[in-house]
Tab-separated table of C-alpha atoms in Angstrom:
chain	number	residue	atom	x	y	z
A	30	MET	CA	57.778	32.266	-58.454
A	31	GLU	CA	57.950	34.470	-55.574
A	32	LYS	CA	61.735	35.496	-54.250
A	33	THR	CA	62.698	35.435	-51.286
A	34	THR	CA	65.388	35.431	-48.499
A	35	GLY	CA	66.986	32.081	-46.814
A	36	GLY	CA	66.532	33.904	-43.648
A	37	GLU	CA	62.618	33.926	-44.222
A	38	VAL	CA	62.667	30.086	-45.145
A	39	VAL	CA	64.838	29.665	-41.698
A	40	ALA	CA	61.996	31.723	-40.393
A	41	ARG	CA	59.102	29.786	-41.906
A	42	MET	CA	60.409	26.630	-40.719
A	43	LEU	CA	61.140	28.135	-37.096
A	44	GLN	CA	57.292	29.275	-37.026
A	45	ASN	CA	55.964	25.593	-38.259
A	46	GLU	CA	57.868	23.733	-35.276
A	47	GLY	CA	55.877	25.990	-32.908
A	48	VAL	CA	58.920	28.761	-32.133
A	49	GLU	CA	57.569	32.054	-30.769
A	50	LYS	CA	60.768	33.073	-29.157
A	51	VAL	CA	64.632	32.941	-30.360
A	52	PHE	CA	67.432	34.501	-28.151
A	53	GLY	CA	70.561	36.550	-29.668
A	54	ILE	CA	72.131	39.305	-30.558
A	55	ILE	CA	70.902	41.161	-33.976
A	56	ASP	CA	73.913	41.449	-36.704
A	57	GLY	CA	73.750	42.355	-39.786
A	58	THR	CA	75.268	38.729	-41.168
A	59	TYR	CA	71.748	37.880	-41.001
A	60	ILE	CA	69.598	40.658	-41.149
A	61	GLY	CA	67.146	38.817	-43.513
A	62	LEU	CA	66.204	36.230	-40.589
A	63	TYR	CA	65.151	39.095	-38.220
A	64	ALA	CA	63.440	40.715	-41.091
A	65	ALA	CA	61.459	37.164	-40.891
A	66	PHE	CA	61.138	37.226	-37.578
A	67	ARG	CA	59.403	40.757	-37.562
A	68	LYS	CA	57.263	39.810	-40.354
A	69	LEU	CA	55.961	36.873	-38.393
A	70	GLY	CA	55.359	37.451	-34.917
A	71	ILE	CA	58.848	35.338	-33.508
A	72	GLU	CA	60.050	37.656	-30.886
A	73	LEU	CA	63.649	37.653	-30.744
A	74	ILE	CA	64.985	38.684	-26.956
A	75	THR	CA	68.577	39.861	-26.866
A	76	PRO	CA	71.334	39.071	-24.148
A	77	ARG	CA	74.255	41.067	-23.484
A	78	HIS	CA	76.576	37.985	-24.489
A	79	GLU	CA	75.537	35.246	-26.960
A	80	ALA	CA	76.941	32.571	-24.396
A	81	CYS	CA	73.702	34.165	-22.387
A	82	ALA	CA	71.759	33.574	-25.508
A	83	MET	CA	72.520	29.925	-24.932
A	84	HIS	CA	71.759	29.531	-21.046
A	85	MET	CA	68.191	31.787	-21.877
A	86	ALA	CA	67.061	29.369	-24.667
A	87	GLY	CA	68.377	26.271	-22.087
A	88	ALA	CA	66.411	27.636	-19.365
A	89	TYR	CA	63.116	28.500	-21.985
A	90	ALA	CA	63.478	24.709	-23.381
A	91	ARG	CA	63.627	23.241	-19.841
A	92	LEU	CA	60.900	25.320	-18.220
A	93	THR	CA	58.492	25.073	-21.008
A	94	GLY	CA	59.579	21.456	-22.896
A	95	LYS	CA	59.767	23.524	-26.292
A	96	LEU	CA	62.556	23.858	-28.775
A	97	GLY	CA	65.217	26.503	-27.348
A	98	VAL	CA	66.487	28.625	-29.901
A	99	ALA	CA	69.511	30.689	-30.078
A	100	ILE	CA	71.449	33.104	-32.900
A	101	ALA	CA	75.211	34.154	-33.151
A	102	SER	CA	76.715	35.293	-35.693
A	103	ASN	CA	80.108	34.754	-37.274
A	104	GLY	CA	83.697	35.021	-36.351
A	105	PRO	CA	83.623	36.787	-32.542
A	106	GLY	CA	80.235	36.209	-31.996
A	107	VAL	CA	80.529	32.107	-32.260
A	108	ALA	CA	83.008	31.925	-29.987
A	109	ASN	CA	81.323	33.804	-27.314
A	110	VAL	CA	78.700	31.298	-27.507
A	111	LEU	CA	80.903	28.633	-27.160
A	112	PRO	CA	80.402	27.956	-23.213
A	113	GLY	CA	77.204	27.924	-23.316
A	114	VAL	CA	77.185	25.054	-26.102
A	115	ALA	CA	79.315	23.354	-24.068
A	116	VAL	CA	77.039	23.820	-20.902
A	117	GLU	CA	73.321	23.080	-22.556
A	118	ASN	CA	74.519	20.295	-24.468
A	119	GLY	CA	76.155	18.556	-21.183
A	120	GLU	CA	73.122	19.223	-18.975
A	121	GLY	CA	70.524	17.855	-21.834
A	122	ASN	CA	68.787	20.794	-22.756
A	123	ARG	CA	66.545	21.088	-26.667
A	124	VAL	CA	68.598	23.922	-28.077
A	125	LEU	CA	69.019	24.798	-31.375
A	126	LEU	CA	71.735	26.914	-32.332
A	127	ILE	CA	71.778	28.908	-35.811
A	128	THR	CA	74.827	30.717	-36.790
A	129	SER	CA	76.065	33.179	-39.742
A	130	THR	CA	79.131	32.156	-41.250
A	131	ARG	CA	81.005	34.157	-44.304
A	132	ARG	CA	79.303	33.948	-47.398
A	133	VAL	CA	79.293	30.831	-49.980
A	134	GLY	CA	82.557	30.622	-51.414
A	135	ILE	CA	84.530	32.040	-48.528
A	136	GLY	CA	84.624	28.941	-46.161
A	137	TYR	CA	84.514	25.158	-45.854
A	138	PRO	CA	87.208	24.771	-47.327
A	139	ASP	CA	88.822	28.676	-46.007
A	140	ARG	CA	90.327	30.071	-49.434
A	141	GLY	CA	92.762	32.158	-46.846
A	142	GLY	CA	92.566	35.695	-45.506
A	143	ALA	CA	89.415	35.695	-44.564
A	144	TYR	CA	87.722	38.274	-42.079
A	145	GLN	CA	86.404	36.828	-39.084
A	146	TYR	CA	86.334	33.130	-40.289
A	147	PHE	CA	87.784	30.002	-38.566
A	148	ASN	CA	85.732	26.531	-38.809
A	149	GLN	CA	82.541	27.067	-36.936
A	150	VAL	CA	81.206	23.013	-37.408
A	151	GLY	CA	84.024	21.755	-36.726
A	152	VAL	CA	84.982	23.796	-33.741
A	153	ILE	CA	81.185	23.204	-32.527
A	154	LYS	CA	80.683	18.976	-33.714
A	155	PRO	CA	82.633	17.782	-30.584
A	156	MET	CA	80.773	19.867	-28.191
A	157	ALA	CA	77.263	19.798	-29.552
A	158	LYS	CA	74.716	16.752	-30.363
A	159	TRP	CA	75.200	17.364	-34.139
A	160	SER	CA	76.821	20.750	-36.077
A	161	GLY	CA	76.600	21.158	-40.277
A	162	ALA	CA	76.584	23.493	-42.577
A	163	VAL	CA	73.982	24.603	-45.322
A	164	PRO	CA	75.992	24.720	-48.321
A	165	SER	CA	73.490	26.496	-50.624
A	166	PHE	CA	69.946	27.906	-50.871
A	167	GLY	CA	68.204	25.225	-51.796
A	168	ARG	CA	69.656	22.965	-49.505
A	169	ILE	CA	68.005	25.257	-46.286
A	170	PRO	CA	64.633	22.870	-45.996
A	171	GLU	CA	66.681	19.852	-46.066
A	172	MET	CA	69.192	20.984	-43.192
A	173	MET	CA	66.841	22.738	-41.078
A	174	LYS	CA	64.611	19.253	-41.274
A	175	ARG	CA	67.677	17.466	-40.101
A	176	ALA	CA	68.304	19.460	-37.493
A	177	PHE	CA	64.997	19.474	-36.105
A	178	ARG	CA	64.936	15.573	-36.189
A	179	LYS	CA	68.432	15.619	-34.240
A	180	SER	CA	66.690	17.943	-32.025
A	181	PHE	CA	64.013	16.093	-31.403
A	182	HIS	CA	65.362	12.414	-31.288
A	183	GLY	CA	67.045	10.781	-28.541
A	184	ARG	CA	68.537	12.543	-25.445
A	185	PRO	CA	67.801	16.109	-25.861
A	186	GLY	CA	70.960	18.727	-26.714
A	187	VAL	CA	72.614	21.657	-28.756
A	188	VAL	CA	71.847	21.047	-32.552
A	189	HIS	CA	73.879	23.698	-34.875
A	190	VAL	CA	72.900	25.040	-37.736
A	191	ASP	CA	75.595	27.046	-39.802
A	192	ILE	CA	74.754	29.305	-42.613
A	193	PRO	CA	76.693	31.578	-45.063
A	194	GLU	CA	75.408	35.347	-44.980
A	195	SER	CA	74.700	35.197	-48.664
A	196	LEU	CA	72.175	32.997	-47.998
A	197	PHE	CA	70.605	34.615	-44.796
A	198	ASN	CA	70.362	37.815	-46.956
A	199	GLY	CA	70.088	36.830	-50.600
A	200	LYS	CA	67.093	36.087	-52.490
A	201	ASP	CA	65.578	32.815	-54.752
A	202	ASP	CA	62.683	31.226	-55.491
A	203	MET	CA	61.158	30.214	-52.166
A	204	PRO	CA	61.289	26.742	-52.117
A	205	ALA	CA	58.287	24.243	-51.264
A	206	LEU	CA	57.841	23.943	-47.613
A	207	PRO	CA	56.706	21.320	-45.032
A	208	THR	CA	53.668	22.842	-42.714
A	209	GLU	CA	53.977	20.240	-39.961
A	210	PRO	CA	56.625	18.178	-38.126
A	211	LYS	CA	55.179	15.106	-38.720
A	212	ALA	CA	55.966	15.495	-42.557
A	213	TYR	CA	59.937	14.866	-41.593
A	214	ARG	CA	60.356	13.787	-37.709
A	215	ARG	CA	58.637	11.843	-35.207
A	216	VAL	CA	55.843	13.422	-33.289
A	217	ASP	CA	53.957	10.698	-31.387
A	218	PRO	CA	56.037	9.662	-28.208
A	219	ILE	CA	57.690	6.167	-27.605
A	220	THR	CA	55.026	4.170	-26.503
A	221	PRO	CA	56.249	0.842	-24.272
A	222	SER	CA	54.994	-2.643	-24.935
A	223	ALA	CA	51.679	-3.659	-22.596
A	224	ASP	CA	54.098	-6.798	-21.596
A	225	GLN	CA	56.884	-4.320	-20.381
A	226	VAL	CA	54.128	-2.374	-18.516
A	227	GLU	CA	53.199	-5.445	-16.879
A	228	ARG	CA	56.654	-6.809	-15.882
A	229	ALA	CA	57.592	-3.302	-13.900
A	230	ALA	CA	54.345	-3.585	-12.339
A	231	ALA	CA	54.782	-6.963	-10.298
A	232	MET	CA	58.640	-5.913	-9.586
A	233	LEU	CA	57.510	-2.926	-8.049
A	234	ALA	CA	54.524	-4.166	-6.316
A	235	GLU	CA	56.574	-7.316	-4.897
A	236	ALA	CA	59.063	-4.962	-3.603
A	237	LYS	CA	60.016	-4.586	-0.196
A	238	LEU	CA	61.164	-1.011	-0.728
A	239	PRO	CA	60.683	0.452	-4.273
A	240	LEU	CA	62.612	3.363	-5.117
A	241	ILE	CA	62.141	5.835	-8.157
A	242	HIS	CA	64.853	7.596	-9.802
A	243	ALA	CA	64.003	10.729	-12.063
A	244	GLY	CA	65.905	12.550	-14.226
A	245	SER	CA	65.839	15.582	-16.692
A	246	GLY	CA	63.948	13.175	-18.425
A	247	VAL	CA	60.815	13.223	-16.530
A	248	LEU	CA	60.669	17.332	-17.001
A	249	TYR	CA	61.091	17.181	-20.314
A	250	ALA	CA	58.253	14.388	-20.567
A	251	ASP	CA	55.853	16.721	-18.437
A	252	ALA	CA	55.089	13.875	-16.105
A	253	PHE	CA	55.122	15.153	-12.805
A	254	GLY	CA	51.659	14.512	-12.392
A	255	ASP	CA	52.111	10.488	-13.492
A	256	LEU	CA	55.317	10.778	-11.710
A	257	ARG	CA	53.592	11.890	-8.355
A	258	ARG	CA	50.240	8.976	-9.113
A	259	VAL	CA	52.714	6.058	-9.170
A	260	ALA	CA	54.790	7.163	-6.140
A	261	GLU	CA	51.877	7.450	-4.011
A	262	ALA	CA	50.371	3.973	-5.383
A	263	LEU	CA	53.657	2.583	-4.473
A	264	HIS	CA	54.148	4.352	-1.593
A	265	ALA	CA	57.884	4.071	-2.961
A	266	PRO	CA	60.358	7.166	-1.643
A	267	VAL	CA	61.615	9.463	-4.881
A	268	THR	CA	65.301	10.642	-5.367
A	269	THR	CA	66.616	12.737	-8.294
A	270	SER	CA	69.624	13.727	-9.993
A	271	TRP	CA	70.400	17.504	-10.052
A	272	GLY	CA	69.027	18.027	-13.138
A	273	GLY	CA	65.770	16.119	-11.917
A	274	ARG	CA	65.249	18.269	-9.046
A	275	GLY	CA	61.382	19.528	-9.206
A	276	ALA	CA	60.070	16.227	-10.607
A	277	LEU	CA	58.017	15.902	-7.270
A	278	PRO	CA	57.989	18.807	-4.811
A	279	GLU	CA	60.757	18.583	-1.813
A	280	GLN	CA	57.925	18.996	0.683
A	281	HIS	CA	55.877	16.017	-0.478
A	282	ASP	CA	56.560	13.301	1.976
A	283	LEU	CA	58.016	10.601	-0.314
A	284	ALA	CA	60.575	13.100	-1.913
A	285	ILE	CA	64.291	12.832	-0.900
A	286	PRO	CA	65.802	16.482	-1.630
A	287	MET	CA	68.868	16.002	-3.452
A	288	PRO	CA	70.753	18.205	-1.086
A	289	TYR	CA	70.907	15.605	1.826
A	290	VAL	CA	73.502	13.442	0.803
A	291	ASP	CA	73.820	10.942	3.287
A	292	LEU	CA	70.091	10.261	3.353
A	293	ASN	CA	70.324	9.655	-0.659
A	294	ASP	CA	73.079	7.297	-0.179
A	295	ARG	CA	71.044	5.830	2.549
A	296	VAL	CA	68.118	5.033	0.217
A	297	ARG	CA	69.623	4.153	-2.373
A	298	ASN	CA	71.061	1.497	-0.210
A	299	GLU	CA	68.016	-0.318	1.454
A	300	ALA	CA	66.166	-0.247	-2.206
A	301	ASP	CA	65.290	-3.845	-3.457
A	302	VAL	CA	64.105	-2.567	-6.902
A	303	VAL	CA	64.670	1.167	-8.608
A	304	LEU	CA	62.799	2.733	-11.395
A	305	ALA	CA	65.307	5.027	-13.189
A	306	LEU	CA	63.624	7.552	-14.843
A	307	GLY	CA	65.328	9.763	-17.700
A	308	SER	CA	68.374	10.006	-16.487
A	309	ARG	CA	72.088	8.512	-16.862
A	310	LEU	CA	72.934	7.807	-13.681
A	311	GLY	CA	75.696	9.338	-14.359
A	312	GLU	CA	78.796	11.551	-12.449
A	313	THR	CA	76.414	13.083	-10.091
A	314	ASP	CA	74.377	10.225	-9.219
A	315	TRP	CA	77.853	8.403	-8.938
A	316	TRP	CA	77.579	6.535	-11.495
A	317	GLY	CA	74.902	3.850	-9.417
A	318	LYS	CA	77.813	2.147	-8.160
A	319	ALA	CA	78.523	1.086	-4.262
A	320	PRO	CA	79.056	2.956	-1.844
A	321	ASN	CA	76.304	5.343	-3.075
A	322	TRP	CA	73.903	2.685	-4.198
A	323	ALA	CA	73.586	-1.620	-3.465
A	324	GLN	CA	74.133	-3.475	-6.410
A	325	ALA	CA	72.935	-6.750	-7.737
A	326	PRO	CA	71.725	-9.068	-6.721
A	327	GLU	CA	70.288	-7.067	-3.617
A	328	GLN	CA	69.265	-4.405	-5.850
A	329	ARG	CA	67.306	-4.776	-9.217
A	330	LEU	CA	67.206	-2.312	-11.652
A	331	ILE	CA	64.431	-1.069	-14.486
A	332	GLN	CA	65.859	1.798	-16.702
A	333	VAL	CA	63.115	3.569	-18.895
A	334	ASP	CA	64.331	6.040	-21.549
A	335	ILE	CA	64.093	7.674	-24.645
A	336	ASP	CA	67.367	7.021	-25.749
A	337	GLU	CA	68.213	4.278	-25.937
A	338	GLU	CA	72.256	4.561	-26.043
A	339	ILE	CA	71.510	5.229	-22.673
A	340	LEU	CA	69.937	1.967	-21.168
A	341	GLY	CA	72.079	-0.176	-19.080
A	342	LEU	CA	74.850	2.349	-19.600
A	343	ASN	CA	76.364	3.260	-16.276
A	344	LYS	CA	74.291	0.582	-13.799
A	345	PRO	CA	73.502	-3.123	-14.931
A	346	ALA	CA	69.658	-3.181	-15.226
A	347	GLU	CA	67.564	-6.294	-15.089
A	348	MET	CA	65.087	-4.790	-17.101
A	349	THR	CA	65.773	-1.411	-19.876
A	350	ILE	CA	62.388	0.270	-21.627
A	351	LEU	CA	63.044	2.663	-24.444
A	352	ALA	CA	59.935	4.681	-24.161
A	353	ASP	CA	58.334	8.389	-23.496
A	354	ALA	CA	58.458	8.758	-19.004
A	355	LYS	CA	55.066	10.143	-19.530
A	356	VAL	CA	54.057	7.430	-21.843
A	357	PHE	CA	55.069	4.901	-19.460
A	358	LEU	CA	54.500	6.708	-16.293
A	359	ALA	CA	50.421	6.998	-17.566
A	360	ALA	CA	49.911	3.092	-18.158
A	361	LEU	CA	52.398	1.715	-14.726
A	362	GLY	CA	50.321	4.197	-13.066
A	363	GLY	CA	47.158	2.439	-14.665
A	364	ALA	CA	48.499	-1.376	-14.407
A	365	LEU	CA	48.794	-0.568	-10.306
A	366	GLU	CA	45.347	0.934	-9.915
A	367	GLY	CA	43.688	-1.103	-7.545
A	368	ARG	CA	46.260	-3.580	-6.924
A	369	SER	CA	46.453	-5.347	-4.002
A	370	GLY	CA	49.371	-7.479	-1.141
A	371	MET	CA	51.523	-4.853	-2.023
A	372	PRO	CA	53.788	-5.058	1.618
A	373	LEU	CA	52.777	-1.411	2.336
A	374	ALA	CA	53.321	-1.253	5.602
A	375	GLY	CA	56.842	-1.947	5.793
A	376	ARG	CA	57.654	0.985	3.178
A	377	ARG	CA	55.319	3.437	5.380
A	378	ALA	CA	57.677	2.457	8.369
A	379	ALA	CA	60.822	3.268	6.130
A	380	VAL	CA	59.103	7.033	4.827
A	381	THR	CA	58.534	7.731	8.640
A	382	ARG	CA	61.935	6.954	9.298
A	383	TYR	CA	63.070	8.853	6.408
A	384	ALA	CA	60.921	11.817	7.319
A	385	GLU	CA	62.757	11.482	10.794
A	386	ALA	CA	66.176	11.710	8.893
A	387	LYS	CA	64.798	14.699	6.381
A	388	GLY	CA	63.876	16.801	10.067
A	389	LYS	CA	67.405	16.473	11.381
A	390	GLU	CA	69.120	17.134	8.022
A	391	ARG	CA	67.112	20.473	7.799
A	392	ALA	CA	67.930	21.916	11.237
A	393	LYS	CA	71.577	21.120	10.536
A	394	LEU	CA	70.899	23.208	7.395
A	395	ASP	CA	69.366	25.751	9.008
A	396	LYS	CA	71.275	26.114	11.884
A	397	VAL	CA	74.373	26.440	8.961
A	398	LEU	CA	72.543	29.322	7.570
A	399	LYS	CA	71.252	30.811	11.025
A	400	ASP	CA	74.969	30.805	11.855
């Protein structure tokens, strides 16, 4: 049977997940991985610091919708990467961090006196979505599949796999590897029921002034066009979380730019039905609470997310929908098409008032920048 390095096993599994670029600094502890990258055509992009590798992988994931991958070497390299782990996990960016650790038999637990060794999984686990160590060559595929499942399940974040240098660089029999992600994880988007879509459409259509609040889940779902279609059908203003900026171009008539804080508060207090998409309604959204938002029963909330833990987390929702934002918006757009009887005159009047307020806010910012 063909012998191969553990690094090549990891690289082939990354290739099967569609990974084309990896961010990190070359180190001898995972030279087997780097050699496999060169063999398979995976590009290694090298920053000046390990934390930068995490931020580059996070930006890549957010901009492309693909899995961002970063690597860091044991000891000081992993210590350097920690600020990036905290930030990228907090921002909800889908990043897989692969680290080297000392050879099998030295760690987990530390035998004492190991060079540049610490419990890397123990340190990273509280900061990441998930962290695990590979104990043997034969379990590399199992642990990598587990990492991929964690990466693509629920809210995006940082997933970490720690692999001993003796496995990265040592050779053993090539294990049987899955060639497609569908063999070990869900690949189809989570779909709402037809009843959920119809109920949401009815609530939004009948609203005096509906509001759409878009989080980073809209960006990850690549739902830009679907969001715009629904917003224009409802003539509903759109606010965003910090991580959701760009979900609708801020020059659009219906967009309420995030920096206009007072106007955001005003819109969120005047809306009687809110559609929250891919957003935790967390601290930077004022937790969805007064005085920055209206409350029930004056304001009804429909919350859509791929992570069940987020539904109703910070603001009580009248309707929660576990679904991919793009799939949901596409179905909602279809349900709203041709629907009559919506009170559009009042919504248009409100959007006109908001446009005037946006002009005043922009003038104030221009004056400050000019001064």
